[in-house]
PDB file of C-alpha atoms and ligand atoms in Angstrom:
ATOM      1  CA  UNK Q  16      17.413 -26.220 -36.649  1.00 79.00           C
ATOM      2  CA  UNK Q  17      14.011 -27.337 -37.973  1.00 82.00           C
ATOM      3  CA  UNK Q  18      13.664 -24.369 -40.281  1.00 89.00           C
ATOM      4  CA  UNK Q  19      17.056 -24.970 -41.893  1.00 90.00           C
ATOM      5  CA  UNK Q  20      16.202 -28.631 -42.278  1.00 90.00           C
ATOM      6  CA  UNK Q  21      12.731 -27.860 -43.548  1.00 90.00           C
ATOM      7  CA  UNK Q  22      14.034 -25.526 -46.204  1.00 91.00           C
ATOM      8  CA  UNK Q  23      17.024 -27.660 -47.130  1.00 91.00           C
ATOM      9  CA  UNK Q  24      15.564 -28.828 -50.423  1.00 90.00           C
ATOM     10  CA  UNK Q  25      14.525 -25.340 -51.465  1.00 88.00           C
ATOM     11  CA  UNK Q  26      17.783 -23.775 -50.494  1.00 88.00           C
ATOM     12  CA  UNK Q  27      19.911 -26.450 -52.120  1.00 88.00           C
ATOM     13  CA  UNK Q  28      17.879 -26.485 -55.319  1.00 85.00           C
ATOM     14  CA  UNK Q  29      18.037 -22.745 -55.553  1.00 85.00           C
ATOM     15  CA  UNK Q  30      21.792 -22.459 -55.208  1.00 84.00           C
ATOM     16  CA  UNK Q  31      22.530 -25.445 -57.410  1.00 85.00           C
ATOM     17  CA  UNK Q  32      20.560 -23.748 -60.152  1.00 86.00           C
ATOM     18  CA  UNK Q  33      22.256 -20.420 -59.582  1.00 85.00           C
ATOM     19  CA  UNK Q  34      25.725 -21.905 -59.687  1.00 86.00           C
ATOM     20  CA  UNK Q  35      24.856 -23.665 -62.903  1.00 85.00           C
ATOM     21  CA  UNK Q  36      23.576 -20.387 -64.333  1.00 81.00           C
ATOM     22  CA  UNK Q  37      26.751 -18.458 -63.572  1.00 84.00           C
ATOM     23  CA  UNK Q  38      29.337 -21.089 -64.395  1.00 85.00           C
ATOM     24  CA  UNK Q  39      32.092 -19.633 -66.555  1.00 87.00           C
ATOM     25  CA  UNK Q  40      30.865 -16.084 -65.955  1.00 87.00           C
ATOM     26  CA  UNK Q  41      32.650 -13.226 -64.244  1.00 89.00           C
ATOM     27  CA  UNK Q  42      30.290 -10.307 -64.241  1.00 88.00           C
ATOM     28  CA  UNK Q  43      26.553 -10.109 -63.841  1.00 89.00           C
ATOM     29  CA  UNK Q  44      25.502  -9.484 -67.443  1.00 90.00           C
ATOM     30  CA  UNK Q  45      22.157  -9.763 -69.230  1.00 91.00           C
ATOM     31  CA  UNK Q  46      22.621 -13.448 -69.762  1.00 92.00           C
ATOM     32  CA  UNK Q  47      23.222 -14.074 -66.066  1.00 92.00           C
ATOM     33  CA  UNK Q  48      20.145 -11.998 -65.230  1.00 93.00           C
ATOM     34  CA  UNK Q  49      18.060 -14.001 -67.707  1.00 94.00           C
ATOM     35  CA  UNK Q  50      19.260 -17.214 -66.113  1.00 93.00           C
ATOM     36  CA  UNK Q  51      18.593 -15.858 -62.648  1.00 93.00           C
ATOM     37  CA  UNK Q  52      15.076 -14.988 -63.740  1.00 95.00           C
ATOM     38  CA  UNK Q  53      14.582 -18.599 -64.828  1.00 93.00           C
ATOM     39  CA  UNK Q  54      15.858 -19.839 -61.467  1.00 92.00           C
ATOM     40  CA  UNK Q  55      13.444 -17.613 -59.552  1.00 93.00           C
ATOM     41  CA  UNK Q  56      10.540 -18.718 -61.727  1.00 93.00           C
ATOM     42  CA  UNK Q  57      11.553 -22.364 -61.288  1.00 90.00           C
ATOM     43  CA  UNK Q  58      11.585 -21.850 -57.505  1.00 90.00           C
ATOM     44  CA  UNK Q  59       7.968 -20.646 -57.698  1.00 91.00           C
ATOM     45  CA  UNK Q  60       8.656 -17.092 -56.629  1.00 93.00           C
ATOM     46  CA  UNK Q  61       6.000 -16.112 -59.183  1.00 92.00           C
ATOM     47  CA  UNK Q  62       6.307 -13.941 -62.291  1.00 93.00           C
ATOM     48  CA  UNK Q  63       5.373 -10.633 -60.719  1.00 93.00           C
ATOM     49  CA  UNK Q  64       7.779 -10.885 -57.792  1.00 94.00           C
ATOM     50  CA  UNK Q  65      10.539 -12.307 -59.996  1.00 95.00           C
ATOM     51  CA  UNK Q  66      10.316  -9.298 -62.312  1.00 96.00           C
ATOM     52  CA  UNK Q  67      10.486  -6.990 -59.312  1.00 94.00           C
ATOM     53  CA  UNK Q  68      13.617  -8.697 -57.957  1.00 95.00           C
ATOM     54  CA  UNK Q  69      15.359  -8.811 -61.344  1.00 95.00           C
ATOM     55  CA  UNK Q  70      14.605  -5.131 -61.924  1.00 95.00           C
ATOM     56  CA  UNK Q  71      16.219  -4.194 -58.625  1.00 94.00           C
ATOM     57  CA  UNK Q  72      19.320  -6.203 -59.407  1.00 93.00           C
ATOM     58  CA  UNK Q  73      19.459  -4.671 -62.872  1.00 93.00           C
ATOM     59  CA  UNK Q  74      19.430  -1.222 -61.305  1.00 92.00           C
ATOM     60  CA  UNK Q  75      22.307  -2.140 -59.034  1.00 90.00           C
ATOM     61  CA  UNK Q  76      24.252  -3.633 -61.886  1.00 89.00           C
ATOM     62  CA  UNK Q  77      23.619  -0.560 -64.041  1.00 88.00           C
ATOM     63  CA  UNK Q  78      25.330   1.579 -61.410  1.00 88.00           C
ATOM     64  CA  UNK Q  79      28.313  -0.703 -61.186  1.00 82.00           C
ATOM     65  CA  UNK Q  80      29.039  -2.520 -64.451  1.00 75.00           C
ATOM     66  CA  UNK Q  81      31.470  -4.943 -62.900  1.00 80.00           C
ATOM     67  CA  UNK Q  82      29.416  -6.639 -60.245  1.00 84.00           C
ATOM     68  CA  UNK Q  83      31.098  -9.994 -59.887  1.00 88.00           C
ATOM     69  CA  UNK Q  84      28.972 -13.140 -60.022  1.00 87.00           C
ATOM     70  CA  UNK Q  85      30.451 -14.124 -56.664  1.00 88.00           C
ATOM     71  CA  UNK Q  86      28.455 -11.248 -55.197  1.00 90.00           C
ATOM     72  CA  UNK Q  87      25.195 -12.463 -56.666  1.00 89.00           C
ATOM     73  CA  UNK Q  88      24.173 -14.515 -53.608  1.00 88.00           C
ATOM     74  CA  UNK Q  89      24.646 -11.564 -51.319  1.00 91.00           C
ATOM     75  CA  UNK Q  90      22.832  -9.143 -53.620  1.00 91.00           C
ATOM     76  CA  UNK Q  91      19.949 -11.516 -54.092  1.00 91.00           C
ATOM     77  CA  UNK Q  92      19.686 -12.070 -50.377  1.00 92.00           C
ATOM     78  CA  UNK Q  93      19.648  -8.324 -49.752  1.00 92.00           C
ATOM     79  CA  UNK Q  94      16.976  -7.699 -52.358  1.00 92.00           C
ATOM     80  CA  UNK Q  95      14.746 -10.551 -51.188  1.00 91.00           C
ATOM     81  CA  UNK Q  96      14.956  -9.619 -47.527  1.00 90.00           C
ATOM     82  CA  UNK Q  97      14.366  -5.974 -48.490  1.00 88.00           C
ATOM     83  CA  UNK Q  98      11.243  -7.044 -50.324  1.00 87.00           C
ATOM     84  CA  UNK Q  99       9.996  -9.076 -47.377  1.00 84.00           C
ATOM     85  CA  UNK Q 100      10.679  -6.320 -44.865  1.00 79.00           C
ATOM     86  CA  UNK Q 101       8.993  -3.654 -46.980  1.00 77.00           C
ATOM     87  CA  UNK Q 102       5.673  -5.433 -46.819  1.00 72.00           C
ATOM     88  CA  UNK Q 103       3.968  -3.937 -43.772  1.00 64.00           C
ATOM     89  CA  UNK Q 104       1.520  -6.816 -43.691  1.00 64.00           C
ATOM     90  CA  UNK Q 105       4.232  -9.265 -43.038  1.00 57.00           C
ATOM     91  CA  UNK Q 106       4.695  -8.639 -39.390  1.00 54.00           C
ATOM     92  CA  UNK Q 107       2.247 -10.487 -37.325  1.00 56.00           C
ATOM     93  CA  UNK Q 108       1.924 -11.284 -33.696  1.00 62.00           C
ATOM     94  CA  UNK Q 109       0.758 -14.484 -32.253  1.00 75.00           C
ATOM     95  CA  UNK Q 110      -2.804 -14.506 -30.977  1.00 84.00           C
ATOM     96  CA  UNK Q 111      -4.481 -11.692 -29.096  1.00 87.00           C
ATOM     97  CA  UNK Q 112      -5.087 -13.177 -25.669  1.00 85.00           C
ATOM     98  CA  UNK Q 113      -7.302 -10.260 -24.657  1.00 89.00           C
ATOM     99  CA  UNK Q 114      -9.923 -12.025 -26.757  1.00 93.00           C
ATOM    100  CA  UNK Q 115     -11.137 -14.957 -24.776  1.00 94.00           C
ATOM    101  CA  UNK Q 116     -11.757 -17.191 -26.529  1.00 96.00           C
ATOM    102  CA  UNK Q 117      -9.721 -16.129 -29.555  1.00 96.00           C
ATOM    103  CA  UNK Q 118     -11.525 -17.690 -32.496  1.00 97.00           C
ATOM    104  CA  UNK Q 119      -9.584 -18.945 -35.504  1.00 97.00           C
ATOM    105  CA  UNK Q 120     -11.513 -20.106 -38.528  1.00 97.00           C
ATOM    106  CA  UNK Q 121      -9.386 -22.248 -40.822  1.00 97.00           C
ATOM    107  CA  UNK Q 122     -10.092 -22.366 -44.549  1.00 95.00           C
ATOM    108  CA  UNK Q 123      -8.434 -24.016 -47.544  1.00 94.00           C
ATOM    109  CA  UNK Q 124      -9.028 -26.770 -50.088  1.00 92.00           C
ATOM    110  CA  UNK Q 125      -8.782 -30.447 -49.198  1.00 89.00           C
ATOM    111  CA  UNK Q 126      -5.361 -31.985 -49.072  1.00 92.00           C
ATOM    112  CA  UNK Q 127      -3.398 -28.812 -48.428  1.00 95.00           C
ATOM    113  CA  UNK Q 128      -2.691 -29.820 -44.833  1.00 95.00           C
ATOM    114  CA  UNK Q 129      -5.535 -28.049 -43.085  1.00 96.00           C
ATOM    115  CA  UNK Q 130      -6.228 -30.731 -40.477  1.00 95.00           C
ATOM    116  CA  UNK Q 131      -2.547 -31.253 -39.754  1.00 96.00           C
ATOM    117  CA  UNK Q 132      -2.036 -27.512 -39.331  1.00 97.00           C
ATOM    118  CA  UNK Q 133      -4.959 -27.334 -36.904  1.00 98.00           C
ATOM    119  CA  UNK Q 134      -3.478 -30.204 -34.892  1.00 97.00           C
ATOM    120  CA  UNK Q 135      -0.048 -28.552 -34.827  1.00 97.00           C
ATOM    121  CA  UNK Q 136      -1.564 -25.219 -33.799  1.00 96.00           C
ATOM    122  CA  UNK Q 137      -3.613 -26.827 -31.038  1.00 97.00           C
ATOM    123  CA  UNK Q 138      -0.438 -28.434 -29.771  1.00 96.00           C
ATOM    124  CA  UNK Q 139       1.455 -25.124 -29.789  1.00 94.00           C
ATOM    125  CA  UNK Q 140      -1.288 -23.291 -27.946  1.00 94.00           C
ATOM    126  CA  UNK Q 141      -1.690 -26.093 -25.442  1.00 95.00           C
ATOM    127  CA  UNK Q 142       2.011 -26.152 -24.711  1.00 93.00           C
ATOM    128  CA  UNK Q 143       1.800 -22.410 -24.059  1.00 91.00           C
ATOM    129  CA  UNK Q 144      -0.683 -23.250 -21.332  1.00 93.00           C
ATOM    130  CA  UNK Q 145      -3.725 -22.156 -23.317  1.00 94.00           C
ATOM    131  CA  UNK Q 146      -6.994 -24.034 -23.236  1.00 97.00           C
ATOM    132  CA  UNK Q 147      -8.009 -25.054 -26.754  1.00 97.00           C
ATOM    133  CA  UNK Q 148     -11.284 -26.312 -28.244  1.00 98.00           C
ATOM    134  CA  UNK Q 149     -11.520 -27.675 -31.792  1.00 98.00           C
ATOM    135  CA  UNK Q 150     -14.607 -27.535 -33.995  1.00 98.00           C
ATOM    136  CA  UNK Q 151     -15.128 -30.040 -36.813  1.00 96.00           C
ATOM    137  CA  UNK Q 152     -17.175 -27.906 -39.191  1.00 94.00           C
ATOM    138  CA  UNK Q 153     -15.909 -29.676 -42.320  1.00 91.00           C
ATOM    139  CA  UNK Q 154     -18.968 -31.904 -42.254  1.00 89.00           C
ATOM    140  CA  UNK Q 155     -18.797 -32.940 -45.901  1.00 85.00           C
ATOM    141  CA  UNK Q 156     -16.029 -35.458 -45.514  1.00 83.00           C
ATOM    142  CA  UNK Q 157     -16.255 -38.131 -42.857  1.00 82.00           C
ATOM    143  CA  UNK Q 158     -12.473 -38.463 -43.136  1.00 88.00           C
ATOM    144  CA  UNK Q 159     -11.983 -34.810 -42.222  1.00 89.00           C
ATOM    145  CA  UNK Q 160     -13.886 -35.231 -38.965  1.00 93.00           C
ATOM    146  CA  UNK Q 161     -12.097 -38.519 -38.192  1.00 94.00           C
ATOM    147  CA  UNK Q 162      -8.707 -36.951 -38.813  1.00 94.00           C
ATOM    148  CA  UNK Q 163      -9.493 -34.028 -36.579  1.00 96.00           C
ATOM    149  CA  UNK Q 164     -10.694 -36.379 -33.838  1.00 97.00           C
ATOM    150  CA  UNK Q 165      -7.370 -38.219 -34.065  1.00 97.00           C
ATOM    151  CA  UNK Q 166      -5.499 -34.946 -33.706  1.00 97.00           C
ATOM    152  CA  UNK Q 167      -7.657 -33.884 -30.760  1.00 98.00           C
ATOM    153  CA  UNK Q 168      -6.770 -37.150 -29.004  1.00 98.00           C
ATOM    154  CA  UNK Q 169      -3.110 -36.919 -29.912  1.00 97.00           C
ATOM    155  CA  UNK Q 170      -2.823 -33.376 -28.589  1.00 97.00           C
ATOM    156  CA  UNK Q 171      -5.308 -33.898 -25.761  1.00 98.00           C
ATOM    157  CA  UNK Q 172      -7.821 -31.145 -26.466  1.00 98.00           C
ATOM    158  CA  UNK Q 173     -11.625 -31.366 -26.676  1.00 98.00           C
ATOM    159  CA  UNK Q 174     -13.422 -31.387 -30.005  1.00 98.00           C
ATOM    160  CA  UNK Q 175     -16.988 -30.463 -30.899  1.00 98.00           C
ATOM    161  CA  UNK Q 176     -18.563 -32.367 -33.776  1.00 96.00           C
ATOM    162  CA  UNK Q 177     -21.894 -33.473 -35.168  1.00 95.00           C
ATOM    163  CA  UNK Q 178     -22.946 -36.125 -37.637  1.00 87.00           C
ATOM    164  CA  UNK Q 179     -21.799 -36.212 -41.260  1.00 84.00           C
ATOM    165  CA  UNK Q 180     -23.599 -33.731 -43.466  1.00 85.00           C
ATOM    166  CA  UNK Q 181     -24.806 -31.586 -40.585  1.00 91.00           C
ATOM    167  CA  UNK Q 182     -24.786 -27.835 -40.947  1.00 93.00           C
ATOM    168  CA  UNK Q 183     -21.214 -26.481 -40.584  1.00 94.00           C
ATOM    169  CA  UNK Q 184     -22.579 -23.259 -39.086  1.00 95.00           C
ATOM    170  CA  UNK Q 185     -24.368 -25.264 -36.423  1.00 97.00           C
ATOM    171  CA  UNK Q 186     -21.122 -27.043 -35.511  1.00 97.00           C
ATOM    172  CA  UNK Q 187     -19.335 -23.686 -35.341  1.00 97.00           C
ATOM    173  CA  UNK Q 188     -22.086 -22.335 -33.094  1.00 98.00           C
ATOM    174  CA  UNK Q 189     -21.853 -25.325 -30.748  1.00 98.00           C
ATOM    175  CA  UNK Q 190     -18.076 -25.037 -30.683  1.00 98.00           C
ATOM    176  CA  UNK Q 191     -17.895 -21.394 -29.652  1.00 98.00           C
ATOM    177  CA  UNK Q 192     -20.692 -21.907 -27.142  1.00 98.00           C
ATOM    178  CA  UNK Q 193     -18.880 -24.849 -25.601  1.00 98.00           C
ATOM    179  CA  UNK Q 194     -15.616 -22.879 -25.571  1.00 98.00           C
ATOM    180  CA  UNK Q 195     -17.250 -20.003 -23.716  1.00 98.00           C
ATOM    181  CA  UNK Q 196     -18.817 -22.425 -21.226  1.00 97.00           C
ATOM    182  CA  UNK Q 197     -15.408 -24.058 -20.631  1.00 97.00           C
ATOM    183  CA  UNK Q 198     -13.682 -20.702 -20.375  1.00 97.00           C
ATOM    184  CA  UNK Q 199     -11.342 -21.717 -23.194  1.00 97.00           C
ATOM    185  CA  UNK Q 200      -8.612 -19.439 -24.571  1.00 96.00           C
ATOM    186  CA  UNK Q 201      -8.565 -20.493 -28.210  1.00 97.00           C
ATOM    187  CA  UNK Q 202     -11.098 -21.995 -30.597  1.00 98.00           C
ATOM    188  CA  UNK Q 203      -9.938 -23.492 -33.883  1.00 98.00           C
ATOM    189  CA  UNK Q 204     -12.668 -24.283 -36.385  1.00 97.00           C
ATOM    190  CA  UNK Q 205     -12.088 -26.452 -39.434  1.00 96.00           C
ATOM    191  CA  UNK Q 206     -14.229 -25.691 -42.488  1.00 93.00           C
ATOM    192  CA  UNK Q 207     -14.857 -27.435 -45.795  1.00 86.00           C
ATOM    193  CA  UNK Q 208     -12.827 -25.868 -48.562  1.00 75.00           C
ATOM    194  CA  UNK Q 209     -14.834 -26.629 -51.616  1.00 72.00           C
ATOM    195  CA  UNK Q 210     -13.650 -24.228 -54.252  1.00 65.00           C
ATOM    196  CA  UNK Q 211     -15.671 -25.575 -57.150  1.00 64.00           C
ATOM    197  CA  UNK Q 212     -18.384 -23.050 -56.513  1.00 74.00           C
ATOM    198  CA  UNK Q 213     -17.234 -19.682 -55.288  1.00 77.00           C
ATOM    199  CA  UNK Q 214     -20.704 -18.418 -54.441  1.00 82.00           C
ATOM    200  CA  UNK Q 215     -21.407 -21.497 -52.302  1.00 84.00           C
ATOM    201  CA  UNK Q 216     -18.079 -21.171 -50.573  1.00 84.00           C
ATOM    202  CA  UNK Q 217     -18.690 -17.515 -49.867  1.00 86.00           C
ATOM    203  CA  UNK Q 218     -22.206 -18.173 -48.565  1.00 89.00           C
ATOM    204  CA  UNK Q 219     -21.082 -21.014 -46.377  1.00 89.00           C
ATOM    205  CA  UNK Q 220     -18.214 -19.092 -44.785  1.00 91.00           C
ATOM    206  CA  UNK Q 221     -20.415 -16.031 -44.321  1.00 93.00           C
ATOM    207  CA  UNK Q 222     -23.056 -18.133 -42.603  1.00 94.00           C
ATOM    208  CA  UNK Q 223     -20.521 -19.752 -40.281  1.00 95.00           C
ATOM    209  CA  UNK Q 224     -19.261 -16.302 -39.292  1.00 96.00           C
ATOM    210  CA  UNK Q 225     -22.741 -14.906 -38.778  1.00 96.00           C
ATOM    211  CA  UNK Q 226     -23.811 -17.769 -36.553  1.00 97.00           C
ATOM    212  CA  UNK Q 227     -20.622 -17.618 -34.431  1.00 97.00           C
ATOM    213  CA  UNK Q 228     -21.215 -13.903 -33.939  1.00 97.00           C
ATOM    214  CA  UNK Q 229     -24.425 -14.701 -32.091  1.00 97.00           C
ATOM    215  CA  UNK Q 230     -22.172 -15.988 -29.319  1.00 97.00           C
ATOM    216  CA  UNK Q 231     -19.051 -13.840 -29.824  1.00 97.00           C
ATOM    217  CA  UNK Q 232     -19.859 -10.625 -31.703  1.00 97.00           C
ATOM    218  CA  UNK Q 233     -16.337  -9.986 -33.058  1.00 96.00           C
ATOM    219  CA  UNK Q 234     -15.565 -13.595 -34.020  1.00 97.00           C
ATOM    220  CA  UNK Q 235     -13.736 -14.909 -35.932  1.00 97.00           C
ATOM    221  CA  UNK Q 236     -10.654 -13.013 -34.788  1.00 96.00           C
ATOM    222  CA  UNK Q 237      -8.594 -14.737 -37.416  1.00 95.00           C
ATOM    223  CA  UNK Q 238      -9.380 -16.384 -40.738  1.00 96.00           C
ATOM    224  CA  UNK Q 239      -6.396 -18.561 -41.524  1.00 96.00           C
ATOM    225  CA  UNK Q 240      -6.024 -19.777 -45.110  1.00 96.00           C
ATOM    226  CA  UNK Q 241      -3.903 -22.900 -45.464  1.00 97.00           C
ATOM    227  CA  UNK Q 242      -1.946 -23.286 -48.723  1.00 96.00           C
ATOM    228  CA  UNK Q 243       0.187 -26.197 -49.893  1.00 96.00           C
ATOM    229  CA  UNK Q 244       3.603 -24.680 -50.611  1.00 94.00           C
ATOM    230  CA  UNK Q 245       4.579 -27.581 -52.837  1.00 93.00           C
ATOM    231  CA  UNK Q 246       1.855 -26.753 -55.360  1.00 92.00           C
ATOM    232  CA  UNK Q 247       3.449 -23.527 -56.529  1.00 87.00           C
ATOM    233  CA  UNK Q 248       1.141 -21.659 -58.825  1.00 88.00           C
ATOM    234  CA  UNK Q 249      -1.919 -23.477 -57.470  1.00 91.00           C
ATOM    235  CA  UNK Q 250      -1.177 -21.988 -54.091  1.00 93.00           C
ATOM    236  CA  UNK Q 251      -1.154 -18.498 -55.641  1.00 92.00           C
ATOM    237  CA  UNK Q 252      -4.422 -19.253 -57.414  1.00 92.00           C
ATOM    238  CA  UNK Q 253      -6.103 -20.513 -54.236  1.00 93.00           C
ATOM    239  CA  UNK Q 254      -4.897 -17.462 -52.326  1.00 93.00           C
ATOM    240  CA  UNK Q 255      -6.518 -15.275 -54.981  1.00 92.00           C
ATOM    241  CA  UNK Q 256      -9.803 -17.154 -54.885  1.00 90.00           C
ATOM    242  CA  UNK Q 257     -10.140 -17.406 -51.118  1.00 91.00           C
ATOM    243  CA  UNK Q 258      -9.181 -13.793 -50.483  1.00 91.00           C
ATOM    244  CA  UNK Q 259     -11.890 -12.851 -52.981  1.00 88.00           C
ATOM    245  CA  UNK Q 260     -14.462 -15.110 -51.290  1.00 86.00           C
ATOM    246  CA  UNK Q 261     -13.847 -14.107 -47.686  1.00 89.00           C
ATOM    247  CA  UNK Q 262     -11.774 -11.812 -45.539  1.00 92.00           C
ATOM    248  CA  UNK Q 263      -8.620 -13.848 -44.978  1.00 94.00           C
ATOM    249  CA  UNK Q 264      -6.406 -12.408 -42.241  1.00 93.00           C
ATOM    250  CA  UNK Q 265      -3.444 -14.793 -42.201  1.00 93.00           C
ATOM    251  CA  UNK Q 266      -1.838 -17.533 -44.273  1.00 95.00           C
ATOM    252  CA  UNK Q 267      -0.239 -20.838 -43.379  1.00 96.00           C
ATOM    253  CA  UNK Q 268       2.010 -22.334 -46.058  1.00 96.00           C
ATOM    254  CA  UNK Q 269       2.549 -26.071 -45.584  1.00 97.00           C
ATOM    255  CA  UNK Q 270       4.839 -28.822 -46.900  1.00 96.00           C
ATOM    256  CA  UNK Q 271       7.841 -26.583 -47.440  1.00 94.00           C
ATOM    257  CA  UNK Q 272      10.047 -29.488 -46.376  1.00 92.00           C
ATOM    258  CA  UNK Q 273       8.866 -31.603 -49.278  1.00 88.00           C
ATOM    259  CA  UNK Q 274       9.583 -29.135 -52.040  1.00 86.00           C
ATOM    260  CA  UNK Q 275      12.512 -27.468 -53.743  1.00 85.00           C
ATOM    261  CA  UNK Q 276      10.191 -24.566 -54.463  1.00 85.00           C
ATOM    262  CA  UNK Q 277      10.083 -22.719 -51.169  1.00 86.00           C
ATOM    263  CA  UNK Q 278      10.328 -19.515 -53.197  1.00 89.00           C
ATOM    264  CA  UNK Q 279       6.548 -19.622 -53.194  1.00 91.00           C
ATOM    265  CA  UNK Q 280       6.600 -18.022 -49.734  1.00 91.00           C
ATOM    266  CA  UNK Q 281       8.585 -15.069 -51.086  1.00 91.00           C
ATOM    267  CA  UNK Q 282       6.081 -14.502 -53.899  1.00 92.00           C
ATOM    268  CA  UNK Q 283       3.041 -14.946 -51.687  1.00 91.00           C
ATOM    269  CA  UNK Q 284       4.461 -12.582 -49.070  1.00 88.00           C
ATOM    270  CA  UNK Q 285       5.096  -9.999 -51.738  1.00 89.00           C
ATOM    271  CA  UNK Q 286       1.826 -10.281 -53.597  1.00 89.00           C
ATOM    272  CA  UNK Q 287      -0.894 -10.641 -50.994  1.00 89.00           C
ATOM    273  CA  UNK Q 288      -1.915  -8.050 -48.455  1.00 84.00           C
ATOM    274  CA  UNK Q 289      -2.209 -10.857 -45.951  1.00 89.00           C
ATOM    275  CA  UNK Q 290       0.689 -12.021 -43.802  1.00 89.00           C
ATOM    276  CA  UNK Q 291       2.153 -15.498 -43.962  1.00 92.00           C
ATOM    277  CA  UNK Q 292       1.823 -16.334 -40.291  1.00 93.00           C
ATOM    278  CA  UNK Q 293       2.814 -19.995 -40.144  1.00 94.00           C
ATOM    279  CA  UNK Q 294       4.880 -22.363 -42.211  1.00 94.00           C
ATOM    280  CA  UNK Q 295       4.676 -26.142 -42.150  1.00 96.00           C
ATOM    281  CA  UNK Q 296       8.011 -27.916 -42.416  1.00 94.00           C
ATOM    282  CA  UNK Q 297       7.089 -31.542 -41.738  1.00 94.00           C
ATOM    283  CA  UNK Q 298       4.369 -33.978 -40.765  1.00 93.00           C
ATOM    284  CA  UNK Q 299       5.088 -34.084 -37.061  1.00 94.00           C
ATOM    285  CA  UNK Q 300       3.228 -32.219 -34.362  1.00 94.00           C
ATOM    286  CA  UNK Q 301       6.076 -29.758 -33.776  1.00 93.00           C
ATOM    287  CA  UNK Q 302       6.743 -29.022 -37.441  1.00 95.00           C
ATOM    288  CA  UNK Q 303       4.901 -25.727 -37.553  1.00 94.00           C
ATOM    289  CA  UNK Q 304       6.662 -22.414 -37.153  1.00 91.00           C
ATOM    290  CA  UNK Q 305       5.616 -18.830 -36.827  1.00 89.00           C
ATOM    291  CA  UNK Q 306       6.898 -17.249 -40.001  1.00 90.00           C
ATOM    292  CA  UNK Q 307       9.670 -14.727 -39.641  1.00 87.00           C
ATOM    293  CA  UNK Q 308      10.868 -13.127 -42.885  1.00 86.00           C
ATOM    294  CA  UNK Q 309      14.468 -12.664 -41.782  1.00 85.00           C
ATOM    295  CA  UNK Q 310      14.809 -16.189 -40.422  1.00 88.00           C
ATOM    296  CA  UNK Q 311      13.273 -17.514 -43.583  1.00 88.00           C
ATOM    297  CA  UNK Q 312      15.767 -15.684 -45.774  1.00 88.00           C
ATOM    298  CA  UNK Q 313      18.608 -16.817 -43.499  1.00 87.00           C
ATOM    299  CA  UNK Q 314      17.597 -20.454 -43.867  1.00 87.00           C
ATOM    300  CA  UNK Q 315      16.918 -20.089 -47.558  1.00 85.00           C
ATOM    301  CA  UNK Q 316      20.396 -18.654 -48.107  1.00 82.00           C
ATOM    302  CA  UNK Q 317      22.200 -21.226 -45.980  1.00 78.00           C
TER     303      UNK Q 317
HETATM  304  P1  GDP K   7      -6.388 -31.559 -45.347  1.00 76.44           P
HETATM  305  O1  GDP K   7      -7.152 -32.425 -46.298  1.00 76.44           O
HETATM  306  O2  GDP K   7      -6.171 -30.203 -45.897  1.00 76.44           O
HETATM  307  O3  GDP K   7      -6.958 -31.522 -43.981  1.00 76.44           O
HETATM  308  O4  GDP K   7      -4.931 -32.190 -45.276  1.00 76.44           O
HETATM  309  P2  GDP K   7      -4.214 -33.058 -44.156  1.00 76.44           P
HETATM  310  O5  GDP K   7      -3.966 -32.240 -42.954  1.00 76.44           O
HETATM  311  O6  GDP K   7      -4.942 -34.322 -43.978  1.00 76.44           O
HETATM  312  O7  GDP K   7      -2.799 -33.296 -44.834  1.00 76.44           O
HETATM  313  C1  GDP K   7      -2.636 -33.967 -46.063  1.00 76.44           C
HETATM  314  C2  GDP K   7      -1.278 -34.661 -46.066  1.00 76.44           C
HETATM  315  O8  GDP K   7      -0.241 -33.679 -46.025  1.00 76.44           O
HETATM  316  C3  GDP K   7      -1.043 -35.542 -44.843  1.00 76.44           C
HETATM  317  O9  GDP K   7      -0.390 -36.708 -45.268  1.00 76.44           O
HETATM  318  C4  GDP K   7      -0.130 -34.700 -43.957  1.00 76.44           C
HETATM  319  O10 GDP K   7       0.695 -35.489 -43.137  1.00 76.44           O
HETATM  320  C5  GDP K   7       0.670 -33.954 -44.978  1.00 76.44           C
HETATM  321  N1  GDP K   7       1.212 -32.678 -44.457  1.00 76.44           N
HETATM  322  C6  GDP K   7       0.545 -31.646 -43.889  1.00 76.44           C
HETATM  323  N2  GDP K   7       1.391 -30.636 -43.569  1.00 76.44           N
HETATM  324  C7  GDP K   7       2.633 -31.029 -43.938  1.00 76.44           C
HETATM  325  C8  GDP K   7       3.961 -30.435 -43.903  1.00 76.44           C
HETATM  326  O11 GDP K   7       4.194 -29.293 -43.450  1.00 76.44           O
HETATM  327  N3  GDP K   7       4.978 -31.181 -44.408  1.00 76.44           N
HETATM  328  C9  GDP K   7       4.779 -32.435 -44.935  1.00 76.44           C
HETATM  329  N4  GDP K   7       5.831 -33.080 -45.419  1.00 76.44           N
HETATM  330  N5  GDP K   7       3.570 -33.004 -45.001  1.00 76.44           N
HETATM  331  C10 GDP K   7       2.514 -32.334 -44.507  1.00 76.44           C
END
C-alpha cells in the first residue's frame, strides 16, 4: 500500500546496510552491535534513541551469548516497536468533533511541506464530510498565500486571506469568525515559520492564539508542527525550538517517501512528548497518513 511504497527507500536502505554489517558473521558480537549502531545513526534515528535501542539489544545478547545474526531483524523490530508502544504520547485520535469548529494552527519553517500538508488535511477532512475553512496567516510570503489558494481550489474549500504583510493575527481572527458564521467543522490556519528570531516567533504565535480566543475561547485545539523528515537532524532541531517557543500538540513528518532516513520518525517519537500524528509519503493530495506506530514498523521492516 501507500505506506509500504512511501517507506520503501528507508526500509531498503536500512536492511541493505544491516546485511552489509553482518556479512560473514554468525553471532551478534560487539562488532555487529557497533555496526548496527552506525546503521541506526545513518538512518537518522538520532543518537539518544540509537543508544537506547543498542543497550536493549546488548542486554538480550548478554543473556544469550549465541544470538544468531539471522535473528537480528526480528530482535530489532521487537525493540523498536516496544519503544514506540511505550511512549504514551504516541497514541492520538483524529480530531475532536465535539469542538465545532475544531481549530488547527499549523506551524513550521518554510519549505518543510506545511502548505502541502494543510491541503492534504483539508482534503481528508472534506472527504470525511466535514466542512473546512483555511486561513492564510503566513502573510510574509506572497507565495505562501498563493500556494494555499491553489490548494483551496484544488480541494474545493473556502480560504480566508488578506493582503501581503497584513497582521497574521487579524487573518486568524477573520478565519475563525468566518468559520463560526459558516458553521464549519474544521479550521486550518497556516502561519509563518520564521525561526531566525525565537522571541518574535513566540510573540507572533502567542498573539495569533490570543486573538482567536476572542472568538473561540479554547482555540487552537491543536498546534501541528510540520517537520521535513528528509532533513534528519534539522528536523530534531526544529522540533526542539518550536516546542520551546509554543505549546505544540502534534507533529506531521513529511517527505518520508523521498528519503532513506525514515528512522527519523522513530527518534522523534521516542524523544518528544508530542505525538507524531501524520506522515507525508508523497506530493499528491492523498499522500498523507495518520501515523500508526505498529503499521510504521511493519512497513519499515518489510
Ligand atoms: P512550505 O513552504 O512548508 O509550505 O512547503 P510546501 O508545502 O510548499 O512544500 C515544499 C515542497 O515539498 C513542495 O514541492 C511539495 O510538493 C513537497 N512536499 C511536501 N510534502 C511532501 C511529501 O510528503 N513527499 C514529497 N515527496 N514531497 C513533499
